[in-house]
PDB file of C-alpha atoms in Angstrom:
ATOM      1  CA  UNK U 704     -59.648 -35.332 -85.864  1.00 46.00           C
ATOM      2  CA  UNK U 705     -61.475 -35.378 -82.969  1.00 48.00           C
ATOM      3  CA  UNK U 706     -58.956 -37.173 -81.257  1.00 48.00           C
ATOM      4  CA  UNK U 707     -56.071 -34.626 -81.854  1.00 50.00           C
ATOM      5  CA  UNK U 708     -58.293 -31.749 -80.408  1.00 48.00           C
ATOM      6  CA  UNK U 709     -59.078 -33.566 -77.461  1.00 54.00           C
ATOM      7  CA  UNK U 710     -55.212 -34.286 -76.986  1.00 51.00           C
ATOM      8  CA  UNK U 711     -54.493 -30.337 -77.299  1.00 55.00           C
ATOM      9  CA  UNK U 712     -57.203 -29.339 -74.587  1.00 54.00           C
ATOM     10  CA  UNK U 713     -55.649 -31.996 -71.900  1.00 49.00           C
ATOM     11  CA  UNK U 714     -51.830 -30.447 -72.322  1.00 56.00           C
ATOM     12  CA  UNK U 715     -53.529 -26.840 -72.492  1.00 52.00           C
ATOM     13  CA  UNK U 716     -55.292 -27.483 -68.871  1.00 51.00           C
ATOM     14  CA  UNK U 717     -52.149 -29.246 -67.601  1.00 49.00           C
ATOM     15  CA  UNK U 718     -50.054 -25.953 -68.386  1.00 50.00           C
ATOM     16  CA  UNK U 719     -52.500 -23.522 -67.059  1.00 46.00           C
ATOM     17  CA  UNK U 720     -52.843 -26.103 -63.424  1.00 47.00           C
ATOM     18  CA  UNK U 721     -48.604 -25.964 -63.855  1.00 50.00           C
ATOM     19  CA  UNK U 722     -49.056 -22.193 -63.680  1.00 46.00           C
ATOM     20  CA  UNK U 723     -51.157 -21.928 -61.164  1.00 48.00           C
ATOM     21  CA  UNK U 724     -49.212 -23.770 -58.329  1.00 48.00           C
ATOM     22  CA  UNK U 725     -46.646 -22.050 -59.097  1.00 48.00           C
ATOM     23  CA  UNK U 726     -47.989 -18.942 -58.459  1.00 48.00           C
ATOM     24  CA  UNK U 727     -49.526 -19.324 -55.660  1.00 48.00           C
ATOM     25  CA  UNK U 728     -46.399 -19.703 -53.572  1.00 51.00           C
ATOM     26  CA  UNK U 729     -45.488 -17.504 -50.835  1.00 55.00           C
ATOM     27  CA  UNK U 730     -41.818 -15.969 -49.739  1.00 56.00           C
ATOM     28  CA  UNK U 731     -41.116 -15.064 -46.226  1.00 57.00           C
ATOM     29  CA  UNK U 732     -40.655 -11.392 -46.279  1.00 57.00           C
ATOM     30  CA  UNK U 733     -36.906  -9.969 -45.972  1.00 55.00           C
ATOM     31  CA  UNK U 734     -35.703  -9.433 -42.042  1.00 54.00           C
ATOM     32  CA  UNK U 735     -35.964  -5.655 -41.794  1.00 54.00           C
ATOM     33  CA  UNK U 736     -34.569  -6.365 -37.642  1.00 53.00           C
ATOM     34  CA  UNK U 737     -31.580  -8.190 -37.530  1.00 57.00           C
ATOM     35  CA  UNK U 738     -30.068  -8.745 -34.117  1.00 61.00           C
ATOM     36  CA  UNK U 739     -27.129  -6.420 -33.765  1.00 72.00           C
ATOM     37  CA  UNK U 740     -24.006  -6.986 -31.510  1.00 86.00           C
ATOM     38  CA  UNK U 741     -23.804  -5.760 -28.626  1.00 86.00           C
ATOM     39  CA  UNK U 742     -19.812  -3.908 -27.945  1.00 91.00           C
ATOM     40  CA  UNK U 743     -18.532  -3.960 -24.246  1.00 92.00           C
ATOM     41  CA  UNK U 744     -17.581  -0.618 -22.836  1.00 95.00           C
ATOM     42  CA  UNK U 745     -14.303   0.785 -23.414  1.00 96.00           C
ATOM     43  CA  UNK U 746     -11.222   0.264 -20.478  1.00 97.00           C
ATOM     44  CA  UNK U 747     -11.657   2.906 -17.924  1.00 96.00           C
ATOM     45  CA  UNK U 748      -8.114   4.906 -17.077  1.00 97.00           C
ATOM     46  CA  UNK U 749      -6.884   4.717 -13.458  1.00 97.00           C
ATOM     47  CA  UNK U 750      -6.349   8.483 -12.312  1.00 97.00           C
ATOM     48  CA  UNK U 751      -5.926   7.875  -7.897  1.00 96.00           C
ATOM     49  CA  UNK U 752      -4.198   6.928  -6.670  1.00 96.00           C
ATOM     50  CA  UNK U 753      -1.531   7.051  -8.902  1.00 95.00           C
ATOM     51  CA  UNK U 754       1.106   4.683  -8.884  1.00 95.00           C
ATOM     52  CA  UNK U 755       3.690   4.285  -6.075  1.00 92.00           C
ATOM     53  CA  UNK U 756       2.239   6.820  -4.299  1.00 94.00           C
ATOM     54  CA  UNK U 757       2.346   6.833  -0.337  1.00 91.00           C
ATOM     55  CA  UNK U 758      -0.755   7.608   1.237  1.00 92.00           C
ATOM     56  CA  UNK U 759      -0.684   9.094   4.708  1.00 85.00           C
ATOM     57  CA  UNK U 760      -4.470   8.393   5.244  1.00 88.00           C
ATOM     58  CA  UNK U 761      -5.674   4.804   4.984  1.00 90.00           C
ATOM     59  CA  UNK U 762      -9.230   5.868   3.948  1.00 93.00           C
ATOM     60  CA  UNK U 763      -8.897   6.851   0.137  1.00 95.00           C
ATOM     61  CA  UNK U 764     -11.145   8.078  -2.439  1.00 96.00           C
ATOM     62  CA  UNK U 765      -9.973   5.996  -5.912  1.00 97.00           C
ATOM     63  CA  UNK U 766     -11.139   7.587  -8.778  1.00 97.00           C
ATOM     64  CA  UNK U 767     -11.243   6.660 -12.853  1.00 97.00           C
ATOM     65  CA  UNK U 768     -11.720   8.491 -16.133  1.00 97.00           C
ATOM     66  CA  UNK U 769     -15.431   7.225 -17.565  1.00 96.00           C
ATOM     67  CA  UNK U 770     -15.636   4.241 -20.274  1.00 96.00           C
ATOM     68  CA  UNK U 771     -17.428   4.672 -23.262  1.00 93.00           C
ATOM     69  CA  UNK U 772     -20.280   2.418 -24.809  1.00 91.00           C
ATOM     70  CA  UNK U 773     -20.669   2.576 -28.352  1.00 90.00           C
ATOM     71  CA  UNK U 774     -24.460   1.081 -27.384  1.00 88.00           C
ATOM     72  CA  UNK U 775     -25.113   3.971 -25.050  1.00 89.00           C
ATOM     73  CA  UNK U 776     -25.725   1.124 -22.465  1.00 92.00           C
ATOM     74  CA  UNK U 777     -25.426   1.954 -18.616  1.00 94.00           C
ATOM     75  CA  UNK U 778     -22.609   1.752 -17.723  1.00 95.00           C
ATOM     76  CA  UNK U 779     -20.748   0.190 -13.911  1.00 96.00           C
ATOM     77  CA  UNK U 780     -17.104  -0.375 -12.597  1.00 97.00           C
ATOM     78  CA  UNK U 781     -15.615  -3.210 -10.456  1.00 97.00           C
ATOM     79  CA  UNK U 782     -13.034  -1.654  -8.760  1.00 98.00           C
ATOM     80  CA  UNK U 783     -10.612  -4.137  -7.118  1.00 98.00           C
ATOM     81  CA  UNK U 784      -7.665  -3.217  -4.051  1.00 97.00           C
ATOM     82  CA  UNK U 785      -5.040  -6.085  -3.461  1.00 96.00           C
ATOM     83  CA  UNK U 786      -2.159  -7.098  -1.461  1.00 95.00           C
ATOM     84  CA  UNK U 787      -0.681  -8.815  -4.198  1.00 94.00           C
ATOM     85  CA  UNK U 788      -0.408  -8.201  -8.354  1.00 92.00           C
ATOM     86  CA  UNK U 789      -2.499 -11.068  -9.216  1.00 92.00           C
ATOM     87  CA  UNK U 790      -4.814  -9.879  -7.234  1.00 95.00           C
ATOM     88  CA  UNK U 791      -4.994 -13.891  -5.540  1.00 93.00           C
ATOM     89  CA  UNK U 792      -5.770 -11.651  -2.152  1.00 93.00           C
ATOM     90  CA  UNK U 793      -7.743  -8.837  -2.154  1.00 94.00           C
ATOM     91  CA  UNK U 794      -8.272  -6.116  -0.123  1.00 95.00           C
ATOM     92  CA  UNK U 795     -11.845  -5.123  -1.338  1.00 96.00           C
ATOM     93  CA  UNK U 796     -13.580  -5.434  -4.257  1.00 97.00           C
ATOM     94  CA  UNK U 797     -16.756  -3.609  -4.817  1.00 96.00           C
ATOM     95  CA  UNK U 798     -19.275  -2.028  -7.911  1.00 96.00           C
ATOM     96  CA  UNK U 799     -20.117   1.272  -8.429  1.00 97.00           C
ATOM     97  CA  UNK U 800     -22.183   3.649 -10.988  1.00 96.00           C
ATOM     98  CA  UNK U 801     -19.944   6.357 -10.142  1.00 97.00           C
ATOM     99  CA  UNK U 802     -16.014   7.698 -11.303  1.00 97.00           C
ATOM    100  CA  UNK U 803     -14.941   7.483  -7.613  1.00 97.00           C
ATOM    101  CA  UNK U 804     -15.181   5.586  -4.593  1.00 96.00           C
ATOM    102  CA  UNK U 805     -14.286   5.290  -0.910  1.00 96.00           C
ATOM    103  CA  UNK U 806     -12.220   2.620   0.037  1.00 96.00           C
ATOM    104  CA  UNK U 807     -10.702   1.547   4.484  1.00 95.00           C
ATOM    105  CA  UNK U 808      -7.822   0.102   4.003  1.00 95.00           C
ATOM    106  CA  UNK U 809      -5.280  -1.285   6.076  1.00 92.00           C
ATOM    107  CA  UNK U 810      -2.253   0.886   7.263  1.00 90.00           C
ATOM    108  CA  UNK U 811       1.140   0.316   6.743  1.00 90.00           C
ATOM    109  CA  UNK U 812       0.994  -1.925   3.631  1.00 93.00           C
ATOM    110  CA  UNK U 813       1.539  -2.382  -0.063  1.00 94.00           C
ATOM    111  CA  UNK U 814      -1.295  -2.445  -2.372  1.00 96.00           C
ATOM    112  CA  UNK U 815      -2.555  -2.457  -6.063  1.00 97.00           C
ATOM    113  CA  UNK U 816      -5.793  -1.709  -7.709  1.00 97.00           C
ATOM    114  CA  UNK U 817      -7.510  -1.891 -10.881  1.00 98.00           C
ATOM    115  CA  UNK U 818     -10.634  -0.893 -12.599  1.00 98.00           C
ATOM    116  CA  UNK U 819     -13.156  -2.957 -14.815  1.00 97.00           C
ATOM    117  CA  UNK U 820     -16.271  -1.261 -16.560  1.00 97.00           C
ATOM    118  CA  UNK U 821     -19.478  -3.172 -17.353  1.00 96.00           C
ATOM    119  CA  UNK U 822     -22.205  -3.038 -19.313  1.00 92.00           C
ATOM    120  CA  UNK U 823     -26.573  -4.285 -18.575  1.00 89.00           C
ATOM    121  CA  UNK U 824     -25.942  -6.845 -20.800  1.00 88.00           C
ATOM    122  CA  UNK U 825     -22.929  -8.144 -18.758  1.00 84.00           C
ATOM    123  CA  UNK U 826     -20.403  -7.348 -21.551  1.00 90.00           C
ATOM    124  CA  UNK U 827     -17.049  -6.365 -19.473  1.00 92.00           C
ATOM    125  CA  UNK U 828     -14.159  -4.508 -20.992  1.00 95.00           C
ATOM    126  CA  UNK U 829     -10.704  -5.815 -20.193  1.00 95.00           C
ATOM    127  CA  UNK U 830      -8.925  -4.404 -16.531  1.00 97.00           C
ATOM    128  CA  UNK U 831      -7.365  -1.260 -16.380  1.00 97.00           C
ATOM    129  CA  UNK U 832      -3.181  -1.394 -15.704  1.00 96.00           C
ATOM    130  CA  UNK U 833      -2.566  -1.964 -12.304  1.00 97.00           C
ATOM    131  CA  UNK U 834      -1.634   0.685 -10.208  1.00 96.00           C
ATOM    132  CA  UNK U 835       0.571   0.123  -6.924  1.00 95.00           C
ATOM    133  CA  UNK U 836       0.556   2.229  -3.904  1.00 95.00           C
ATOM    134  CA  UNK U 837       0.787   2.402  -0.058  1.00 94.00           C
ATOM    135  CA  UNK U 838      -0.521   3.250   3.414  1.00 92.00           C
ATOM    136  CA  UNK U 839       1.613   4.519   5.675  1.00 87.00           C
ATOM    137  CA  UNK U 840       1.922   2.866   8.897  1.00 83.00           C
ATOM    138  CA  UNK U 841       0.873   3.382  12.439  1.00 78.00           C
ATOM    139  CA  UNK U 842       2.618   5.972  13.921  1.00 72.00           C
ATOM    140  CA  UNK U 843       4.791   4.922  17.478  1.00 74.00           C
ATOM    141  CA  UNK U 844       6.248   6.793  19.995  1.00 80.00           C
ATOM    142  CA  UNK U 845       9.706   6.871  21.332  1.00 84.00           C
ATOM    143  CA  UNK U 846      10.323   7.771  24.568  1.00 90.00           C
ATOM    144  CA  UNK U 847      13.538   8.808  25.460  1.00 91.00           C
ATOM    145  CA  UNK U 848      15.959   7.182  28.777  1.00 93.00           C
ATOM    146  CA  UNK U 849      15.770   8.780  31.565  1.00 94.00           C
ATOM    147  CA  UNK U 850      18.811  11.736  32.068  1.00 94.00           C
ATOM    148  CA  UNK U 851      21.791   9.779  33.983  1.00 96.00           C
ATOM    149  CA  UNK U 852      22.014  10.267  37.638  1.00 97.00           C
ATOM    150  CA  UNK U 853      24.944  10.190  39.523  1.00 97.00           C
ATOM    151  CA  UNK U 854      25.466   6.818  41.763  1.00 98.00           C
ATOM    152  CA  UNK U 855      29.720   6.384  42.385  1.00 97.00           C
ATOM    153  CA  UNK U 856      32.184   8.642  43.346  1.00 98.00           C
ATOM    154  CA  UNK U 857      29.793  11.398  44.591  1.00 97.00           C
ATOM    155  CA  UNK U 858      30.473  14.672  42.994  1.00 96.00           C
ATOM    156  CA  UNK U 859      33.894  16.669  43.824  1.00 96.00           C
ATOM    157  CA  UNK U 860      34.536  13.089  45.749  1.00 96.00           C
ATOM    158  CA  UNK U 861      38.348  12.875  46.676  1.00 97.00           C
ATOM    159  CA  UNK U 862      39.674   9.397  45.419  1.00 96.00           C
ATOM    160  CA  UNK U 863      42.652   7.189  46.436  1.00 95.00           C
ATOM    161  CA  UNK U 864      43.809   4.327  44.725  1.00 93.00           C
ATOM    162  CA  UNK U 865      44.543   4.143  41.189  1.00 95.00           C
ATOM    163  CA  UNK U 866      41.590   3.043  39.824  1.00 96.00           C
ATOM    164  CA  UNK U 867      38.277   3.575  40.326  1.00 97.00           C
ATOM    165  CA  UNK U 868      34.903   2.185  39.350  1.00 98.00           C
ATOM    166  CA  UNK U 869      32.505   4.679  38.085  1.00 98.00           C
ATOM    167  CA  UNK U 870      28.831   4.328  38.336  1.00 98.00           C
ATOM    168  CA  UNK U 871      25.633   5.502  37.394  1.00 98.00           C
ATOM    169  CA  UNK U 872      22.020   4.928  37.078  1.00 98.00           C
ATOM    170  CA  UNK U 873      19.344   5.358  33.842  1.00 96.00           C
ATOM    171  CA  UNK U 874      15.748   3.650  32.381  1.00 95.00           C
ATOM    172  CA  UNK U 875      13.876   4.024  29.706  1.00 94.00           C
ATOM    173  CA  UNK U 876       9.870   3.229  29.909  1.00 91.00           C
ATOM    174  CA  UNK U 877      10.039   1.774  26.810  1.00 89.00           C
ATOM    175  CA  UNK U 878      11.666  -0.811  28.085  1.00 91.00           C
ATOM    176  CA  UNK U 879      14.184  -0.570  25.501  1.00 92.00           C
ATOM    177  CA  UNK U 880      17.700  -2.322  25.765  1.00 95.00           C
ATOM    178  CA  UNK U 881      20.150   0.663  26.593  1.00 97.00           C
ATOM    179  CA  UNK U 882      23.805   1.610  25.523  1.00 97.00           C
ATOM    180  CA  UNK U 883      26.099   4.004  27.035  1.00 98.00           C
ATOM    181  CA  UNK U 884      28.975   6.422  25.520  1.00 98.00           C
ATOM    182  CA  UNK U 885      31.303   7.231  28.297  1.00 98.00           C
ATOM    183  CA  UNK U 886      33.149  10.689  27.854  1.00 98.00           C
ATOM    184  CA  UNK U 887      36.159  10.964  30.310  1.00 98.00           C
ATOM    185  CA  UNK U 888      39.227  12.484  31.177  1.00 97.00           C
ATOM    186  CA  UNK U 889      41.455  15.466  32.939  1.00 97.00           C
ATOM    187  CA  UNK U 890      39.672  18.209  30.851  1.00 97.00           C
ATOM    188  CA  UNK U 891      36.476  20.014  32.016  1.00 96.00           C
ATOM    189  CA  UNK U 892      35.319  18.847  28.373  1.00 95.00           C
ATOM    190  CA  UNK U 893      35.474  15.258  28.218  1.00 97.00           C
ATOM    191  CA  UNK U 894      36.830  13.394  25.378  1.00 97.00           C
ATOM    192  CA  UNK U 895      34.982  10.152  24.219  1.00 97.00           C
ATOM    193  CA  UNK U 896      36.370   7.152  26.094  1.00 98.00           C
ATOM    194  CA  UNK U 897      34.264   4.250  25.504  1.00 97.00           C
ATOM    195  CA  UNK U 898      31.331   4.051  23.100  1.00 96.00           C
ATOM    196  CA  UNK U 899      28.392   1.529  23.675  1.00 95.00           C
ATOM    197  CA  UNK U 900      28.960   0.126  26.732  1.00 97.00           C
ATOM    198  CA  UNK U 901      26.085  -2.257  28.120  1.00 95.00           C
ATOM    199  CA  UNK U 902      26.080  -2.090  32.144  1.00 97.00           C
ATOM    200  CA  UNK U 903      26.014   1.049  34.331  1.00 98.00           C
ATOM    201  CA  UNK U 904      29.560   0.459  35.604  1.00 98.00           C
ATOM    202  CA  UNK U 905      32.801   0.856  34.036  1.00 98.00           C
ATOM    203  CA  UNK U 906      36.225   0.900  35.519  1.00 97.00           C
ATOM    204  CA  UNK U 907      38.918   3.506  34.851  1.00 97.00           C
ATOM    205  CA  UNK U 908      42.443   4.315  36.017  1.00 96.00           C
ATOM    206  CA  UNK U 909      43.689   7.128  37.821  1.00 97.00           C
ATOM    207  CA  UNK U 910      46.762   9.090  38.927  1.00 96.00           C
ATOM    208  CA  UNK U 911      47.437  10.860  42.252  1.00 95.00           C
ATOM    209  CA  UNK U 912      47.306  14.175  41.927  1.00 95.00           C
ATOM    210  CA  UNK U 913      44.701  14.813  38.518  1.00 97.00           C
ATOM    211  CA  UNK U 914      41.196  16.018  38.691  1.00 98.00           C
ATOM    212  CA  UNK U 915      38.594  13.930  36.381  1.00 98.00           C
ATOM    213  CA  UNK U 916      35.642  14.755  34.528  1.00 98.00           C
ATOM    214  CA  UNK U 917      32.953  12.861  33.284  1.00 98.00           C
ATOM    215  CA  UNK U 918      29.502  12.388  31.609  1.00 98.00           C
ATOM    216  CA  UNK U 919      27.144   9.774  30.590  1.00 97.00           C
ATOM    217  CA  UNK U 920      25.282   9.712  27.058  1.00 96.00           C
ATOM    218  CA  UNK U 921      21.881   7.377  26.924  1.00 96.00           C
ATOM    219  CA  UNK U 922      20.623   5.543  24.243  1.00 95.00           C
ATOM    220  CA  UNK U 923      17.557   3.367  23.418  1.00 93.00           C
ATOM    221  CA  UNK U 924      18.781   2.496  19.699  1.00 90.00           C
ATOM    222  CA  UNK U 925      15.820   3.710  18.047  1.00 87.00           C
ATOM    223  CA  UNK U 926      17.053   7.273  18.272  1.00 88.00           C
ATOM    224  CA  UNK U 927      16.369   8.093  21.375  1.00 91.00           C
ATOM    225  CA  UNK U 928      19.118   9.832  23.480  1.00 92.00           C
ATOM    226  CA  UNK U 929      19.764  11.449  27.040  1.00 93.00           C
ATOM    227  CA  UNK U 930      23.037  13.482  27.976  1.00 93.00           C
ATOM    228  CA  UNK U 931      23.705  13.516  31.631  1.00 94.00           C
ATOM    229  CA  UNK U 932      25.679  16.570  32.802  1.00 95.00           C
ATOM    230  CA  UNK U 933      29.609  16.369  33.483  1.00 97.00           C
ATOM    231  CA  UNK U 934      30.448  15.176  36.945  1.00 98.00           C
ATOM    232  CA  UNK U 935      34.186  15.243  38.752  1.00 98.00           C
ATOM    233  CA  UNK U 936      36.135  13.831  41.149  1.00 98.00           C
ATOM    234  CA  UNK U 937      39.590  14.295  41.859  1.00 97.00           C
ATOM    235  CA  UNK U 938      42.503  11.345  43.266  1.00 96.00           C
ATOM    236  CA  UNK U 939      44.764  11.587  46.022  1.00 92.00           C
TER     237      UNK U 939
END
């Protein structure tokens, strides 16, 4: 008898020990601060200058709409200028906080630019499209040939012969390569005769008897022309 109740106390301290440690264990308590993710800012839109536009300046000031950050994080742009789409060679590449910025470029050539925004945590969204434009180039000046002077016959000359070699003298400071339209004939108005001729000479034929009339008209090929007056001579 003695025996069984000694049997019954042992299990009965074994279950309350059993309860015990299990009990006492503690549990981590739930993660009220997950880490959140942070969201790049949105793509900025390219507003100038606008594409295929031809800038007379080559100092321009490029300017974007703002990107949004869902984060409110600060946010910056890398604006990028290239001579080429892939932007492989670039004109200038520089960060600002701002929607606008001034950018020297070089004249007379064919660029594109583009627009990234960034984020402090380094999240960048994806480029802008790629706007094309250009500078327009240096400006030159023509200068025009000189007016033709008379060299050969000397005005109101009286000719023999029937032909005649007429002559004259032009230059251009340029130093362009000149062509001459020859106007000639037996009215005080000179038809055409011979268009682009290359040397300040040109031989005609004559009759006895006729008075002639003729004029020189310069020109540089870039535009540039001179119109000497109408000279005469008449053959005997």
């Amino acid at each position: 008898m003695r025996l069984g109740l000694n049997w019954q106390y042992i299990m009965l301290l074994l279950f309350v020990v059993g309860c015990s440690k299990g009990g006492s264990e503690e549990t981590d308590p739930p993660d009220d601060d997950p880490i959140s993710e942070n969201n790049p800012p949105s793509v900025p839109l390219l507003v100038y200058p606008t594409n295929d536009l031809l800038c007379i300046d080559n100092e321009l000031e490029f300017s974007w709409h703002a990107s949004e950050d869902v984060d409110g994080d600060p946010i910056t742009y890398m604006v990028e200028v290239a001579y080429d789409e892939d932007f492989s060679s670039k004109a200038s590449e520089i960060s600002t906080s701002n929607l606008s910025a001034d950018i020297l470029l070089e004249k007379g050539s064919t660029l594109f630019w583009r627009v990234k925004a960034l984020d402090n945590n380094s999240n960048g969204s994806e480029f802008s499209n790629v706007w094309k434009f250009y500078t327009e180039a240096e400006a030159t000046t023509n200068n025009l040939p000189s007016q033709p002077e008379l060299i050969a016959p000397v005005l109101n000359a009286n000719v023999t012969g029937n032909s005649i070699t007429l002559e004259w003298f032009t230059s251009d400071e340029d130093g362009d390569v000149l062509m001459f339209d020859l106007y000639f004939g037996t009215d005080a108005n000179p038809p055409l005769y011979e268009e682009e001729h290359q040397s300040m000479t040109y031989s005609v034929s004559i009759e006895t008897g006729n008075q002639y009339f003729w004029k020189i008209v310069s020109k540089d090929g870039k535009g540039g022309v001179s119109i000497g007056p109408v000279w005469n001579f008449k053959a005997e």
